[in-house]
């Protein structure tokens, strides 16, 4: 018989790793997506927002906003800094990306060398997602016209593809309108995970047209600084749902009638999974207004990651 303490240790749930991801919106209402390597250990072949895990060596006590901007820089070459900063050349940026990604250089040392000040103030909190046992991700949204950025800023521009690691993690990057990304996913041209689908769907309802407007930015700011931005979402399978019979899984979110929400309230997704666990279809069911009808009491207090 194993000692009781050992049994408890084995039963202890894994603590998800803190991570950060940033949704970058350009003046054309396009969002930056990176394409993960099909052989990657996480999110293989999926289109995701740039981001990654908190790195104690690189990030120290700077916080997840620092992590988000570092990962964005490593994966896309886009660097969010204050307008007073003098920008390095493209070759200097590329050399820094490669060295930082390889842990041969500290991100903070690179910033200090060129007197760069990160624009962490441009990052707006845009929900946290807990996907046990691996990640607890703070999502942010940032508008390029509210910050200064180095790197490409619209369309399928090729000369700054993120290849600091030889394609081990990311093989491509592009700006695409959220509605177009959802259409490509529906046509099975790209792969998305439920958090990305959820956030793209939310932004597609706001970022109409091909020109970003002050009203649209204000609506996103309103979400970020309201109950939506504070939501902590921990997807759970709907108890009793017949996955084999229906062919899809139902993931419930906090605020659903089965997760503390009012009777009749739906906050869930139907998810069709394909080979390797990637989602090949997602249908979001959310029958309340995210601006005015969120029930904050059913959500966990946002964690300080």
Short mmCIF file of N, CA and C in Angstrom, two decimals, residues 118-300:
data_model
loop_
_atom_site.label_atom_id
_atom_site.label_comp_id
_atom_site.label_asym_id
_atom_site.label_seq_id
_atom_site.Cartn_x
_atom_site.Cartn_y
_atom_site.Cartn_z
N UNK A 118 8.59 49.86 -23.76
CA UNK A 118 7.44 49.07 -24.19
C UNK A 118 6.14 49.80 -23.87
N UNK A 119 5.19 49.71 -24.78
CA UNK A 119 3.89 50.33 -24.57
C UNK A 119 2.94 49.29 -23.98
N UNK A 120 3.21 48.92 -22.74
CA UNK A 120 2.32 47.97 -22.07
C UNK A 120 0.94 48.57 -21.83
N UNK A 121 0.88 49.90 -21.82
CA UNK A 121 -0.41 50.56 -21.60
C UNK A 121 -1.36 50.34 -22.77
N UNK A 122 -0.83 49.95 -23.93
CA UNK A 122 -1.68 49.71 -25.09
C UNK A 122 -2.40 48.38 -25.01
N UNK A 123 -1.99 47.51 -24.08
CA UNK A 123 -2.60 46.19 -23.95
C UNK A 123 -3.85 46.26 -23.08
N UNK A 124 -4.98 45.89 -23.66
CA UNK A 124 -6.25 45.89 -22.95
C UNK A 124 -6.61 44.47 -22.55
N UNK A 125 -6.93 44.21 -21.27
CA UNK A 125 -7.29 42.84 -20.87
C UNK A 125 -8.54 42.37 -21.59
N UNK A 126 -8.50 41.15 -22.11
CA UNK A 126 -9.60 40.66 -22.95
C UNK A 126 -9.91 39.20 -22.64
N UNK A 127 -10.19 38.93 -21.40
CA UNK A 127 -10.53 37.62 -20.82
C UNK A 127 -9.29 36.81 -20.46
N UNK A 128 -9.45 35.93 -19.49
CA UNK A 128 -8.48 34.89 -19.18
C UNK A 128 -9.13 33.54 -19.46
N UNK A 129 -8.32 32.62 -19.97
CA UNK A 129 -8.81 31.27 -20.25
C UNK A 129 -7.92 30.26 -19.53
N UNK A 130 -8.55 29.30 -18.89
CA UNK A 130 -7.84 28.22 -18.21
C UNK A 130 -8.13 26.93 -18.97
N UNK A 131 -7.10 26.34 -19.50
CA UNK A 131 -7.26 25.10 -20.26
C UNK A 131 -6.38 24.02 -19.63
N UNK A 132 -6.86 23.42 -18.53
CA UNK A 132 -6.08 22.41 -17.81
C UNK A 132 -5.70 21.27 -18.74
N UNK A 133 -4.56 20.60 -18.45
CA UNK A 133 -3.67 20.94 -17.32
C UNK A 133 -2.52 21.85 -17.73
N UNK A 134 -2.68 22.62 -18.83
CA UNK A 134 -1.48 23.20 -19.40
C UNK A 134 -1.35 24.71 -19.25
N UNK A 135 -2.41 25.47 -19.56
CA UNK A 135 -2.21 26.91 -19.67
C UNK A 135 -3.29 27.71 -18.94
N UNK A 136 -2.87 28.82 -18.36
CA UNK A 136 -3.77 29.86 -17.85
C UNK A 136 -3.35 31.13 -18.57
N UNK A 137 -4.13 31.50 -19.57
CA UNK A 137 -3.71 32.54 -20.50
C UNK A 137 -4.46 33.84 -20.29
N UNK A 138 -3.70 34.91 -20.15
CA UNK A 138 -4.26 36.25 -20.16
C UNK A 138 -4.23 36.75 -21.60
N UNK A 139 -5.42 36.98 -22.15
CA UNK A 139 -5.51 37.56 -23.50
C UNK A 139 -5.58 39.08 -23.39
N UNK A 140 -4.91 39.73 -24.32
CA UNK A 140 -4.96 41.19 -24.45
C UNK A 140 -5.37 41.53 -25.87
N UNK A 141 -5.86 42.76 -26.05
CA UNK A 141 -6.07 43.31 -27.39
C UNK A 141 -5.35 44.64 -27.45
N UNK A 142 -4.74 44.95 -28.61
CA UNK A 142 -3.99 46.20 -28.79
C UNK A 142 -4.25 46.73 -30.19
N UNK A 143 -4.45 48.04 -30.28
CA UNK A 143 -4.65 48.70 -31.57
C UNK A 143 -3.35 49.34 -32.01
N UNK A 144 -2.95 49.05 -33.25
CA UNK A 144 -1.69 49.58 -33.74
C UNK A 144 -1.71 51.09 -33.87
N UNK A 145 -2.87 51.69 -34.09
CA UNK A 145 -2.89 53.14 -34.21
C UNK A 145 -2.85 53.83 -32.85
N UNK A 146 -2.80 53.04 -31.76
CA UNK A 146 -2.65 53.61 -30.44
C UNK A 146 -1.26 53.35 -29.87
N UNK A 147 -0.36 52.85 -30.71
CA UNK A 147 1.00 52.58 -30.29
C UNK A 147 1.90 52.69 -31.50
N UNK A 148 3.20 52.67 -31.27
CA UNK A 148 4.15 52.61 -32.38
C UNK A 148 4.64 51.18 -32.50
N UNK A 149 4.82 50.73 -33.73
CA UNK A 149 5.22 49.34 -33.91
C UNK A 149 6.26 49.23 -35.01
N UNK A 150 7.20 48.32 -34.82
CA UNK A 150 8.14 47.97 -35.87
C UNK A 150 7.67 46.65 -36.47
N UNK A 151 7.85 46.50 -37.78
CA UNK A 151 7.42 45.27 -38.41
C UNK A 151 6.26 45.51 -39.34
N UNK A 152 5.79 44.45 -40.00
CA UNK A 152 4.68 44.63 -40.94
C UNK A 152 3.39 44.94 -40.18
N UNK A 153 2.46 45.60 -40.85
CA UNK A 153 1.25 46.03 -40.15
C UNK A 153 -0.04 45.76 -40.90
N UNK A 154 0.01 45.12 -42.07
CA UNK A 154 -1.24 44.75 -42.72
C UNK A 154 -0.99 43.71 -43.80
N UNK A 155 -2.05 42.94 -44.09
CA UNK A 155 -2.04 42.01 -45.20
C UNK A 155 -1.06 40.86 -45.05
N UNK A 156 -0.86 40.17 -46.16
CA UNK A 156 0.00 38.98 -46.18
C UNK A 156 1.43 39.36 -46.54
N UNK A 157 1.97 40.31 -45.82
CA UNK A 157 3.33 40.78 -46.12
C UNK A 157 4.33 39.68 -45.77
N UNK A 158 5.26 39.42 -46.67
CA UNK A 158 6.10 38.24 -46.53
C UNK A 158 7.46 38.51 -45.92
N UNK A 159 7.99 39.73 -46.04
CA UNK A 159 9.41 39.89 -45.72
C UNK A 159 9.72 39.82 -44.23
N UNK A 160 8.69 39.78 -43.37
CA UNK A 160 8.98 39.69 -41.95
C UNK A 160 8.29 38.48 -41.33
N UNK A 161 8.27 37.38 -42.05
CA UNK A 161 7.71 36.16 -41.50
C UNK A 161 8.49 35.73 -40.27
N UNK A 162 7.81 35.20 -39.26
CA UNK A 162 8.49 34.83 -38.01
C UNK A 162 9.24 33.51 -38.14
N UNK A 163 10.53 33.57 -38.33
CA UNK A 163 11.32 32.35 -38.45
C UNK A 163 12.55 32.36 -37.54
N UNK A 164 12.42 32.87 -36.31
CA UNK A 164 13.61 32.90 -35.45
C UNK A 164 14.05 31.54 -34.98
N UNK A 165 13.16 30.56 -35.03
CA UNK A 165 13.50 29.23 -34.52
C UNK A 165 13.55 28.19 -35.64
N UNK A 166 13.70 28.64 -36.87
CA UNK A 166 13.72 27.70 -37.98
C UNK A 166 12.37 27.07 -38.24
N UNK A 167 11.31 27.70 -37.80
CA UNK A 167 9.97 27.18 -38.03
C UNK A 167 9.53 26.13 -37.04
N UNK A 168 10.25 25.95 -35.94
CA UNK A 168 9.86 24.93 -34.97
C UNK A 168 8.52 25.24 -34.32
N UNK A 169 8.23 26.53 -34.11
CA UNK A 169 6.97 26.91 -33.47
C UNK A 169 6.01 27.57 -34.45
N UNK A 170 6.48 28.55 -35.19
CA UNK A 170 5.63 29.34 -36.08
C UNK A 170 6.17 29.28 -37.49
N UNK A 171 5.28 29.04 -38.46
CA UNK A 171 5.74 28.92 -39.84
C UNK A 171 5.24 30.07 -40.72
N UNK A 172 4.28 30.85 -40.25
CA UNK A 172 3.77 31.97 -41.05
C UNK A 172 3.01 32.93 -40.15
N UNK A 173 2.82 34.15 -40.66
CA UNK A 173 2.03 35.15 -39.94
C UNK A 173 1.36 36.06 -40.95
N UNK A 174 0.18 36.54 -40.61
CA UNK A 174 -0.51 37.46 -41.50
C UNK A 174 -1.58 38.22 -40.73
N UNK A 175 -1.95 39.37 -41.28
CA UNK A 175 -3.09 40.12 -40.78
C UNK A 175 -4.30 39.74 -41.62
N UNK A 176 -5.42 39.45 -40.97
CA UNK A 176 -6.63 39.04 -41.65
C UNK A 176 -7.82 39.56 -40.87
N UNK A 177 -8.88 39.97 -41.58
CA UNK A 177 -10.08 40.44 -40.89
C UNK A 177 -10.69 39.29 -40.11
N UNK A 178 -11.17 39.52 -38.88
CA UNK A 178 -11.71 38.42 -38.08
C UNK A 178 -12.84 37.66 -38.77
N UNK A 179 -13.70 38.36 -39.53
CA UNK A 179 -14.77 37.66 -40.23
C UNK A 179 -14.23 36.75 -41.31
N UNK A 180 -13.18 37.20 -41.99
CA UNK A 180 -12.56 36.35 -43.01
C UNK A 180 -11.91 35.13 -42.37
N UNK A 181 -11.27 35.31 -41.23
CA UNK A 181 -10.66 34.17 -40.54
C UNK A 181 -11.72 33.14 -40.15
N UNK A 182 -12.87 33.62 -39.67
CA UNK A 182 -13.95 32.70 -39.31
C UNK A 182 -14.49 31.97 -40.54
N UNK A 183 -14.57 32.66 -41.66
CA UNK A 183 -15.02 32.03 -42.90
C UNK A 183 -14.03 30.97 -43.37
N UNK A 184 -12.74 31.27 -43.24
CA UNK A 184 -11.72 30.29 -43.62
C UNK A 184 -11.79 29.06 -42.72
N UNK A 185 -12.06 29.28 -41.43
CA UNK A 185 -12.21 28.16 -40.51
C UNK A 185 -13.43 27.32 -40.88
N UNK A 186 -14.54 27.99 -41.19
CA UNK A 186 -15.75 27.28 -41.58
C UNK A 186 -15.53 26.44 -42.84
N UNK A 187 -14.67 26.94 -43.75
CA UNK A 187 -14.35 26.22 -44.98
C UNK A 187 -13.23 25.21 -44.78
N UNK A 188 -12.79 25.04 -43.52
CA UNK A 188 -11.72 24.11 -43.16
C UNK A 188 -10.40 24.43 -43.85
N UNK A 189 -10.18 25.73 -44.09
CA UNK A 189 -8.91 26.18 -44.66
C UNK A 189 -7.88 26.46 -43.58
N UNK A 190 -8.34 26.78 -42.38
CA UNK A 190 -7.45 26.98 -41.24
C UNK A 190 -8.05 26.28 -40.03
N UNK A 191 -7.23 26.09 -39.00
CA UNK A 191 -7.67 25.44 -37.76
C UNK A 191 -7.63 26.47 -36.63
N UNK A 192 -8.69 26.50 -35.83
CA UNK A 192 -8.76 27.38 -34.66
C UNK A 192 -9.12 26.56 -33.44
N UNK A 193 -8.73 27.04 -32.27
CA UNK A 193 -9.16 26.44 -31.01
C UNK A 193 -10.30 27.28 -30.44
N UNK A 194 -11.11 26.70 -29.54
CA UNK A 194 -12.27 27.42 -29.01
C UNK A 194 -11.99 28.82 -28.47
N UNK A 195 -10.90 29.08 -27.70
CA UNK A 195 -10.69 30.45 -27.24
C UNK A 195 -10.50 31.45 -28.39
N UNK A 196 -9.72 31.06 -29.40
CA UNK A 196 -9.52 31.94 -30.54
C UNK A 196 -10.83 32.16 -31.30
N UNK A 197 -11.61 31.09 -31.48
CA UNK A 197 -12.90 31.23 -32.16
C UNK A 197 -13.81 32.18 -31.39
N UNK A 198 -13.84 32.03 -30.07
CA UNK A 198 -14.69 32.86 -29.21
C UNK A 198 -14.31 34.33 -29.35
N UNK A 199 -13.04 34.64 -29.27
CA UNK A 199 -12.60 36.03 -29.30
C UNK A 199 -12.69 36.63 -30.70
N UNK A 200 -12.41 35.83 -31.72
CA UNK A 200 -12.59 36.31 -33.09
C UNK A 200 -14.06 36.62 -33.36
N UNK A 201 -14.95 35.76 -32.88
CA UNK A 201 -16.39 35.98 -33.07
C UNK A 201 -16.82 37.27 -32.38
N UNK A 202 -16.31 37.49 -31.17
CA UNK A 202 -16.66 38.71 -30.44
C UNK A 202 -16.19 39.95 -31.19
N UNK A 203 -14.97 39.93 -31.69
CA UNK A 203 -14.42 41.11 -32.38
C UNK A 203 -15.03 41.29 -33.76
N UNK A 204 -15.40 40.19 -34.42
CA UNK A 204 -16.01 40.30 -35.75
C UNK A 204 -17.32 41.07 -35.69
N UNK A 205 -18.00 41.01 -34.56
CA UNK A 205 -19.25 41.74 -34.39
C UNK A 205 -19.06 43.22 -34.14
N UNK A 206 -17.80 43.63 -33.92
CA UNK A 206 -17.50 45.04 -33.62
C UNK A 206 -16.72 45.70 -34.75
N UNK A 207 -15.72 44.99 -35.26
CA UNK A 207 -14.81 45.57 -36.26
C UNK A 207 -15.39 45.41 -37.66
N UNK A 208 -16.44 46.13 -37.93
CA UNK A 208 -17.09 46.08 -39.24
C UNK A 208 -16.33 46.95 -40.24
N UNK A 209 -16.27 46.47 -41.48
CA UNK A 209 -15.63 47.25 -42.53
C UNK A 209 -14.12 47.13 -42.50
N UNK A 210 -13.49 47.90 -43.35
CA UNK A 210 -12.03 47.82 -43.52
C UNK A 210 -11.31 49.06 -43.02
N UNK A 211 -11.99 49.86 -42.23
CA UNK A 211 -11.36 51.04 -41.65
C UNK A 211 -11.72 51.14 -40.18
N UNK A 212 -10.72 51.10 -39.32
CA UNK A 212 -10.96 51.18 -37.90
C UNK A 212 -11.47 52.57 -37.53
N UNK A 213 -12.50 52.63 -36.68
CA UNK A 213 -13.10 53.91 -36.32
C UNK A 213 -12.98 54.15 -34.81
N UNK A 214 -13.05 55.41 -34.38
CA UNK A 214 -13.02 55.71 -32.95
C UNK A 214 -14.14 55.01 -32.18
N UNK A 215 -15.32 54.89 -32.79
CA UNK A 215 -16.44 54.22 -32.12
C UNK A 215 -16.13 52.74 -31.89
N UNK A 216 -15.52 52.09 -32.89
CA UNK A 216 -15.16 50.68 -32.73
C UNK A 216 -14.13 50.49 -31.63
N UNK A 217 -13.13 51.36 -31.61
CA UNK A 217 -12.10 51.26 -30.57
C UNK A 217 -12.72 51.50 -29.19
N UNK A 218 -13.66 52.43 -29.11
CA UNK A 218 -14.31 52.71 -27.84
C UNK A 218 -15.12 51.51 -27.36
N UNK A 219 -15.77 50.81 -28.28
CA UNK A 219 -16.54 49.63 -27.90
C UNK A 219 -15.62 48.52 -27.37
N UNK A 220 -14.47 48.34 -28.00
CA UNK A 220 -13.52 47.34 -27.53
C UNK A 220 -12.96 47.76 -26.17
N UNK A 221 -12.64 49.04 -26.01
CA UNK A 221 -12.18 49.54 -24.71
C UNK A 221 -13.24 49.29 -23.64
N UNK A 222 -14.51 49.50 -24.00
CA UNK A 222 -15.60 49.28 -23.05
C UNK A 222 -15.66 47.83 -22.60
N UNK A 223 -15.50 46.90 -23.53
CA UNK A 223 -15.47 45.48 -23.17
C UNK A 223 -14.29 45.18 -22.26
N UNK A 224 -13.12 45.69 -22.64
CA UNK A 224 -11.89 45.39 -21.90
C UNK A 224 -11.96 45.87 -20.46
N UNK A 225 -12.55 47.04 -20.25
CA UNK A 225 -12.58 47.63 -18.91
C UNK A 225 -13.85 47.28 -18.14
N UNK A 226 -14.71 46.47 -18.74
CA UNK A 226 -15.94 46.05 -18.09
C UNK A 226 -15.87 44.59 -17.65
N UNK A 227 -17.03 44.00 -17.47
CA UNK A 227 -17.11 42.62 -16.99
C UNK A 227 -16.50 41.63 -17.98
N UNK A 228 -16.59 41.93 -19.27
CA UNK A 228 -16.05 41.02 -20.27
C UNK A 228 -14.54 40.85 -20.10
N UNK A 229 -13.84 41.96 -19.97
CA UNK A 229 -12.39 41.88 -19.85
C UNK A 229 -11.93 41.13 -18.61
N UNK A 230 -12.80 41.07 -17.59
CA UNK A 230 -12.46 40.38 -16.34
C UNK A 230 -12.89 38.92 -16.32
N UNK A 231 -13.55 38.46 -17.37
CA UNK A 231 -14.03 37.08 -17.36
C UNK A 231 -12.86 36.08 -17.30
N UNK A 232 -13.00 35.10 -16.43
CA UNK A 232 -12.07 33.97 -16.38
C UNK A 232 -12.86 32.75 -16.82
N UNK A 233 -12.49 32.19 -17.97
CA UNK A 233 -13.27 31.11 -18.58
C UNK A 233 -12.51 29.80 -18.46
N UNK A 234 -13.17 28.83 -17.85
CA UNK A 234 -12.61 27.50 -17.65
C UNK A 234 -13.54 26.50 -18.32
N UNK A 235 -13.31 26.17 -19.60
CA UNK A 235 -14.24 25.28 -20.31
C UNK A 235 -14.36 23.91 -19.66
N UNK A 236 -15.59 23.42 -19.57
CA UNK A 236 -15.84 22.08 -19.04
C UNK A 236 -16.85 21.36 -19.91
N UNK A 237 -16.68 20.06 -20.12
CA UNK A 237 -17.65 19.29 -20.90
C UNK A 237 -19.03 19.30 -20.22
N UNK A 238 -20.08 19.37 -21.01
CA UNK A 238 -21.44 19.32 -20.50
C UNK A 238 -21.73 17.92 -19.98
N UNK A 239 -22.04 17.77 -18.69
CA UNK A 239 -22.32 16.44 -18.14
C UNK A 239 -23.50 15.78 -18.86
N UNK A 240 -23.33 14.50 -19.16
CA UNK A 240 -24.41 13.72 -19.76
C UNK A 240 -24.54 13.86 -21.26
N UNK A 241 -23.73 14.72 -21.87
CA UNK A 241 -23.86 14.89 -23.32
C UNK A 241 -23.27 13.68 -24.05
N UNK A 242 -23.99 13.18 -25.05
CA UNK A 242 -23.59 12.00 -25.80
C UNK A 242 -22.68 12.41 -26.95
N UNK A 243 -21.38 12.38 -26.70
CA UNK A 243 -20.43 12.82 -27.72
C UNK A 243 -20.45 11.88 -28.92
N UNK A 244 -20.45 10.57 -28.67
CA UNK A 244 -20.43 9.61 -29.77
C UNK A 244 -21.70 9.70 -30.61
N UNK A 245 -22.82 9.90 -29.94
CA UNK A 245 -24.08 9.97 -30.67
C UNK A 245 -24.24 11.22 -31.51
N UNK A 246 -23.74 12.34 -31.00
CA UNK A 246 -23.89 13.61 -31.71
C UNK A 246 -22.72 13.94 -32.62
N UNK A 247 -21.55 13.40 -32.27
CA UNK A 247 -20.36 13.69 -33.06
C UNK A 247 -19.64 14.96 -32.64
N UNK A 248 -20.11 15.60 -31.59
CA UNK A 248 -19.45 16.82 -31.12
C UNK A 248 -19.46 16.87 -29.61
N UNK A 249 -18.54 17.64 -29.06
CA UNK A 249 -18.45 17.89 -27.63
C UNK A 249 -19.12 19.23 -27.33
N UNK A 250 -19.72 19.34 -26.15
CA UNK A 250 -20.27 20.61 -25.70
C UNK A 250 -19.41 21.11 -24.55
N UNK A 251 -18.77 22.25 -24.75
CA UNK A 251 -17.96 22.86 -23.70
C UNK A 251 -18.76 24.01 -23.09
N UNK A 252 -18.97 23.94 -21.80
CA UNK A 252 -19.70 25.00 -21.12
C UNK A 252 -18.71 25.99 -20.50
N UNK A 253 -19.15 27.24 -20.43
CA UNK A 253 -18.35 28.31 -19.85
C UNK A 253 -19.08 28.89 -18.64
N UNK A 254 -18.34 29.52 -17.75
CA UNK A 254 -18.94 30.21 -16.63
C UNK A 254 -20.05 31.14 -17.14
N UNK A 255 -21.16 31.20 -16.40
CA UNK A 255 -22.28 32.02 -16.82
C UNK A 255 -23.34 31.24 -17.57
N UNK A 256 -23.00 30.04 -18.04
CA UNK A 256 -24.01 29.15 -18.62
C UNK A 256 -24.98 28.72 -17.52
N UNK A 257 -26.18 28.33 -17.89
CA UNK A 257 -27.16 27.92 -16.88
C UNK A 257 -26.68 26.71 -16.07
N UNK A 258 -25.76 25.94 -16.64
CA UNK A 258 -25.20 24.79 -15.91
C UNK A 258 -23.96 25.18 -15.10
N UNK A 259 -23.55 26.44 -15.21
CA UNK A 259 -22.32 26.90 -14.53
C UNK A 259 -22.59 28.17 -13.72
N UNK A 260 -23.76 28.23 -13.09
CA UNK A 260 -24.06 29.34 -12.20
C UNK A 260 -24.88 30.45 -12.81
N UNK A 261 -25.13 30.41 -14.13
CA UNK A 261 -25.91 31.45 -14.78
C UNK A 261 -27.40 31.29 -14.55
N UNK A 262 -28.15 32.30 -14.91
CA UNK A 262 -29.60 32.28 -14.76
C UNK A 262 -30.21 31.18 -15.63
N UNK A 263 -31.38 30.64 -15.25
CA UNK A 263 -32.04 29.62 -16.07
C UNK A 263 -32.26 30.11 -17.50
N UNK A 264 -31.93 29.25 -18.44
CA UNK A 264 -32.08 29.58 -19.84
C UNK A 264 -30.89 30.28 -20.46
N UNK A 265 -29.94 30.66 -19.64
CA UNK A 265 -28.77 31.37 -20.17
C UNK A 265 -27.78 30.37 -20.75
N UNK A 266 -27.35 30.63 -21.98
CA UNK A 266 -26.39 29.76 -22.65
C UNK A 266 -25.06 30.48 -22.83
N UNK A 267 -24.01 29.81 -22.43
CA UNK A 267 -22.64 30.29 -22.62
C UNK A 267 -21.80 29.05 -22.83
N UNK A 268 -21.77 28.58 -24.06
CA UNK A 268 -21.15 27.29 -24.37
C UNK A 268 -20.78 27.22 -25.84
N UNK A 269 -20.04 26.21 -26.19
CA UNK A 269 -19.69 25.97 -27.59
C UNK A 269 -19.87 24.49 -27.92
N UNK A 270 -20.39 24.24 -29.09
CA UNK A 270 -20.33 22.90 -29.66
C UNK A 270 -19.02 22.81 -30.44
N UNK A 271 -18.25 21.76 -30.18
CA UNK A 271 -16.93 21.64 -30.79
C UNK A 271 -16.80 20.28 -31.46
N UNK A 272 -16.47 20.31 -32.73
CA UNK A 272 -16.16 19.09 -33.47
C UNK A 272 -14.65 18.96 -33.55
N UNK A 273 -14.12 17.88 -33.00
CA UNK A 273 -12.66 17.70 -32.98
C UNK A 273 -12.23 16.77 -34.10
N UNK A 274 -11.09 17.08 -34.68
CA UNK A 274 -10.52 16.25 -35.73
C UNK A 274 -9.30 15.50 -35.24
N UNK A 275 -8.51 14.95 -36.17
CA UNK A 275 -7.30 14.22 -35.79
C UNK A 275 -6.33 15.11 -35.00
N UNK A 276 -5.73 14.53 -33.97
CA UNK A 276 -4.77 15.27 -33.18
C UNK A 276 -5.38 16.20 -32.16
N UNK A 277 -6.71 16.19 -32.04
CA UNK A 277 -7.37 17.02 -31.04
C UNK A 277 -7.68 18.42 -31.48
N UNK A 278 -7.37 18.78 -32.73
CA UNK A 278 -7.66 20.12 -33.21
C UNK A 278 -9.15 20.26 -33.51
N UNK A 279 -9.69 21.42 -33.24
CA UNK A 279 -11.09 21.68 -33.53
C UNK A 279 -11.26 21.91 -35.03
N UNK A 280 -12.20 21.19 -35.64
CA UNK A 280 -12.49 21.38 -37.07
C UNK A 280 -13.82 22.10 -37.27
N UNK A 281 -14.54 22.32 -36.17
CA UNK A 281 -15.79 23.06 -36.23
C UNK A 281 -16.16 23.55 -34.84
N UNK A 282 -16.64 24.78 -34.75
CA UNK A 282 -17.07 25.34 -33.47
C UNK A 282 -18.34 26.16 -33.72
N UNK A 283 -19.33 25.99 -32.85
CA UNK A 283 -20.54 26.80 -32.89
C UNK A 283 -20.74 27.41 -31.50
N UNK A 284 -20.58 28.72 -31.40
CA UNK A 284 -20.71 29.42 -30.14
C UNK A 284 -22.19 29.68 -29.85
N UNK A 285 -22.63 29.33 -28.64
CA UNK A 285 -23.98 29.63 -28.18
C UNK A 285 -23.87 30.59 -27.00
N UNK A 286 -24.21 31.83 -27.23
CA UNK A 286 -24.10 32.89 -26.22
C UNK A 286 -25.30 33.83 -26.40
N UNK A 287 -26.31 33.64 -25.55
CA UNK A 287 -27.56 34.36 -25.76
C UNK A 287 -27.73 35.56 -24.84
N UNK A 288 -26.63 36.25 -24.56
CA UNK A 288 -26.69 37.47 -23.76
C UNK A 288 -25.74 38.50 -24.35
N UNK A 289 -25.99 39.75 -24.03
CA UNK A 289 -25.19 40.86 -24.53
C UNK A 289 -23.92 40.99 -23.69
N UNK A 290 -22.77 40.88 -24.34
CA UNK A 290 -21.50 40.92 -23.59
C UNK A 290 -21.20 42.31 -23.07
N UNK A 291 -21.89 43.32 -23.57
CA UNK A 291 -21.67 44.68 -23.08
C UNK A 291 -22.46 44.97 -21.81
N UNK A 292 -23.64 44.39 -21.69
CA UNK A 292 -24.54 44.81 -20.60
C UNK A 292 -25.18 43.69 -19.80
N UNK A 293 -25.04 42.43 -20.22
CA UNK A 293 -25.81 41.36 -19.57
C UNK A 293 -24.94 40.27 -18.96
N UNK A 294 -23.65 40.51 -18.80
CA UNK A 294 -22.80 39.53 -18.12
C UNK A 294 -23.14 39.52 -16.63
N UNK A 295 -23.20 38.34 -16.04
CA UNK A 295 -23.46 38.20 -14.61
C UNK A 295 -22.12 37.99 -13.91
N UNK A 296 -21.49 39.06 -13.43
CA UNK A 296 -20.12 38.97 -12.91
C UNK A 296 -19.97 38.00 -11.75
N UNK A 297 -21.03 37.80 -10.96
CA UNK A 297 -20.89 36.99 -9.75
C UNK A 297 -20.61 35.53 -10.04
N UNK A 298 -20.85 35.07 -11.28
CA UNK A 298 -20.63 33.66 -11.58
C UNK A 298 -19.20 33.38 -12.03
N UNK A 299 -18.42 34.42 -12.20
CA UNK A 299 -17.05 34.25 -12.66
C UNK A 299 -16.07 34.35 -11.50
N UNK A 300 -14.98 33.59 -11.61
CA UNK A 300 -13.90 33.70 -10.63
C UNK A 300 -13.27 35.07 -10.76
#
